[in-house]
């Protein structure tokens, strides 16, 4: 691919999805040129090129076969785990596996029909289907009769390389001509139908009849029709010597009879492709061919034919026909990833029960070992293709699961790269992690999601996912952010966030502190001073909050301390007051000239004003000291004078 | 209990819902399915399931199912419900609540030769005519990666036949009341987290399920604050994924969770669950009460199974293996939604590998 107008600045693989390559093109001009041409500013563009696109029919096919693939793995692993080597069980497993190959065929057939109905290009699915079918015939089918192989192959040729149909114009042309045997179109059509064993050959040949019973030509045609009708075996009937005046008809009937006799020359001369030749030779010459004879016939069909220009599909078919399974499977990789993955999987299952030939591999590795490794690599490739797809990503992991060597590595690598747009998708991905016990990956995903929510300032889901990731540091950072917000504004903006979280399950000290701090304010509002005081004292004593927040906690004691002249009962005990004084002393002395503390105090002093309904404060929190002294004095007086209403 | 053939859907099925029954003996059923996770547009499909005449040798009837209407819509279809047999409402991951009118049309197919000459074969199709689309769930912060906030659930005002109100919830934590006939909405900040489901059992009572594991009950007459909040407690951090109301006992609710737990609640005393089951290994995606058997709950899950729970067996956290389930021999993909048609006794479920499964669930099953 060339950039004609622009220079390539860089190229990079997009991390998600995996099958997309992104390359950057940018136009860069010398500075002077840019200044001259103001309109031509340097611009940058990003082009995205899908390496492996999946068409809608493929998507539908991949979805349809997914469950069948998993069932195959389950059946095979269950039966093979218990019954390896048991002849009876192997035969039962073989028939089950054969049924599975038929199920795959049915799905392929169904999809082919649907595509045909919708006038789609069916070339690729036909290649997949025909490769699948040839393998089913050659390697998976439990053959019962000696004629099964040839008849199945003839059927395969007729299904996937059907005789070409006449166009409407050609059909009309044939209907109007008086002596059809003289027309090349008619001859070709008739010979082709005879080659294929197509019943329509009789109808067509009957067109040559004149209707005169005494006519020698008619008698000859009737005789050939009789032969076609009886469909005798190639070697069962003798050569009839016809001597007709109509030489064209004579030659046509000769060719037909030669084909019926199984004349190799007649068949090969009249076939257009090696596959057609193979089908016709099997039909007319070797209907009971076994695998050895099949190879001989195939060699004859391929004689003088160059396969250079043939696609990998044709080459793969030939390799399979020659029983070179490894070569066939390698070629299938270039036909379709789905095909190579599923075909190698089925081959490996049959190989386990020892029902397929074990050819020598080109690498010298024992065939079974080669096959199992090849299967895994194909399934991994296929799974990777799915994992990069926006919709099919979820089934990819079911394929990796059944790759014993590298499957789990692929799952670990790819699961964190799936784009997470919605909550449902996030949990689908987390469920996959759970299924494969991927704890670290699960944590990574939760952290990614939590950070995304944090960027959006959605603290509840962010904290939830940080908690799921067990990321205590991040939780503490967010909690500090909330505390800073209290210092800045004096408001509990995080209250609803804390209420929505399952704190018991999260079990984090900083979040629990925030929850209790909210609870304290609730109690204060409800005028439950005693309980509020107890909670506040617990918060102060626990020293769970950072020290820069202590001034706020100390200021929160003010509503619970008696105002000057107020005669209500104090809620603080002497021990409480002593504790508060200690804390007060610590922060005012320890934090003297401490920038963090000073900053906190400056912020608090902005909102802790008389206008906002609070007492005016200074940076040494003298008001707290004063109220505590007042409260203590009242308490002391009360102790000395028990008749007083002021009781501690 | 028997498995009927499956049908291919146009994409990963997110929701399936039957249209309300017209008569008791329905031979033609209408249901809708929605898809999710499609690259460009998702589809809402209307299906007709026609009962075949019962063959002599079989007791069970099969259904001929076919798509009779389809409409594409951007975003995942997270929820859908029929307002009546003629109206369908959907909630999408783009935050929209869309309403469709079902308009029956006759479509000519192709010419057929009959004894009387050439005849035009026709088929009834249903056009889904969009009558309203409101973005009710969005996120105003511009730093957000995307501006869409998923609408996750829908509920329709019960016990009312005219100008029904729709309640919707979303990942923005809002509970929004709207009508398809006007653009006026009432928005409630119900949770600071994500809301995954809601039910509207009685005209005044609405219950939502949050991803923080809370059930919150609201009074429609004064929905600003929750009148009751219940917390789920269990192993680890669990989130509620779906919610259902028992049509026979409106105060009975069932919730499903991401840890595979199904909890039964009494909405009158929303403190802790009455009963807890653990039928699934992975997320429960949809849950329904059996309409004819109030003691039966059906749940479907990411673990590709449908569990059939008998509430009369009160054992806490029952052994998964004891719970009867529809194993779906032919299915290995997560099941995202299910619905049951009471008179046809037909259970439909939809999977992540784009299939709809049908099961006949007899009363004696």
PDB file of C-alpha atoms in Angstrom, chain A residues 68-69 71-77 79-80 89-105 132 136 139-142 345-356:
ATOM      1  CA  UNK A  68     -21.119 -27.448  18.158  1.00  0.00           C
ATOM      2  CA  UNK A  69     -17.390 -26.919  18.629  1.00  0.00           C
ATOM      3  CA  UNK A  71     -19.949 -29.953  22.388  1.00  0.00           C
ATOM      4  CA  UNK A  72     -17.333 -31.743  20.316  1.00  0.00           C
ATOM      5  CA  UNK A  73     -14.659 -30.920  22.880  1.00  0.00           C
ATOM      6  CA  UNK A  74     -16.857 -32.039  25.758  1.00  0.00           C
ATOM      7  CA  UNK A  75     -17.884 -35.294  24.118  1.00  0.00           C
ATOM      8  CA  UNK A  76     -14.367 -36.109  23.013  1.00  0.00           C
ATOM      9  CA  UNK A  77     -12.752 -35.271  26.324  1.00  0.00           C
ATOM     10  CA  UNK A  79     -15.212 -40.318  26.228  1.00  0.00           C
ATOM     11  CA  UNK A  80     -11.508 -40.255  25.573  1.00  0.00           C
ATOM     12  CA  UNK A  89     -16.194 -47.246  22.823  1.00  0.00           C
ATOM     13  CA  UNK A  90     -13.946 -46.044  20.023  1.00  0.00           C
ATOM     14  CA  UNK A  91     -16.497 -47.173  17.482  1.00  0.00           C
ATOM     15  CA  UNK A  92     -19.246 -45.391  19.419  1.00  0.00           C
ATOM     16  CA  UNK A  93     -17.131 -42.238  19.622  1.00  0.00           C
ATOM     17  CA  UNK A  94     -16.359 -42.517  15.933  1.00  0.00           C
ATOM     18  CA  UNK A  95     -20.022 -42.568  15.035  1.00  0.00           C
ATOM     19  CA  UNK A  96     -20.663 -39.624  17.401  1.00  0.00           C
ATOM     20  CA  UNK A  97     -17.819 -37.690  15.812  1.00  0.00           C
ATOM     21  CA  UNK A  98     -19.079 -38.564  12.374  1.00  0.00           C
ATOM     22  CA  UNK A  99     -22.474 -37.220  13.349  1.00  0.00           C
ATOM     23  CA  UNK A 100     -20.783 -34.003  14.457  1.00  0.00           C
ATOM     24  CA  UNK A 101     -19.083 -33.678  11.070  1.00  0.00           C
ATOM     25  CA  UNK A 102     -22.512 -34.101   9.494  1.00  0.00           C
ATOM     26  CA  UNK A 103     -23.900 -31.398  11.771  1.00  0.00           C
ATOM     27  CA  UNK A 104     -21.148 -29.069  10.610  1.00  0.00           C
ATOM     28  CA  UNK A 105     -22.078 -29.959   7.020  1.00  0.00           C
ATOM     29  CA  UNK A 132     -15.223 -30.007   4.517  1.00  0.00           C
ATOM     30  CA  UNK A 136     -15.835 -36.099   5.485  1.00  0.00           C
ATOM     31  CA  UNK A 139     -11.553 -39.646   6.251  1.00  0.00           C
ATOM     32  CA  UNK A 140     -14.531 -39.450   8.582  1.00  0.00           C
ATOM     33  CA  UNK A 141     -17.273 -41.461   6.901  1.00  0.00           C
ATOM     34  CA  UNK A 142     -17.685 -45.055   8.128  1.00  0.00           C
ATOM     35  CA  UNK A 345      -9.892 -30.062  15.335  1.00  0.00           C
ATOM     36  CA  UNK A 346     -12.053 -32.831  13.913  1.00  0.00           C
ATOM     37  CA  UNK A 347      -8.997 -34.521  12.395  1.00  0.00           C
ATOM     38  CA  UNK A 348      -7.275 -34.525  15.771  1.00  0.00           C
ATOM     39  CA  UNK A 349     -10.312 -36.138  17.405  1.00  0.00           C
ATOM     40  CA  UNK A 350     -10.350 -38.919  14.804  1.00  0.00           C
ATOM     41  CA  UNK A 351      -6.582 -39.261  15.132  1.00  0.00           C
ATOM     42  CA  UNK A 352      -6.975 -39.891  18.850  1.00  0.00           C
ATOM     43  CA  UNK A 353      -9.137 -42.929  18.181  1.00  0.00           C
ATOM     44  CA  UNK A 354      -6.829 -44.013  15.361  1.00  0.00           C
ATOM     45  CA  UNK A 355      -9.253 -43.987  12.464  1.00  0.00           C
ATOM     46  CA  UNK A 356      -7.367 -41.799  10.016  1.00  0.00           C
TER      47      UNK A 356
END
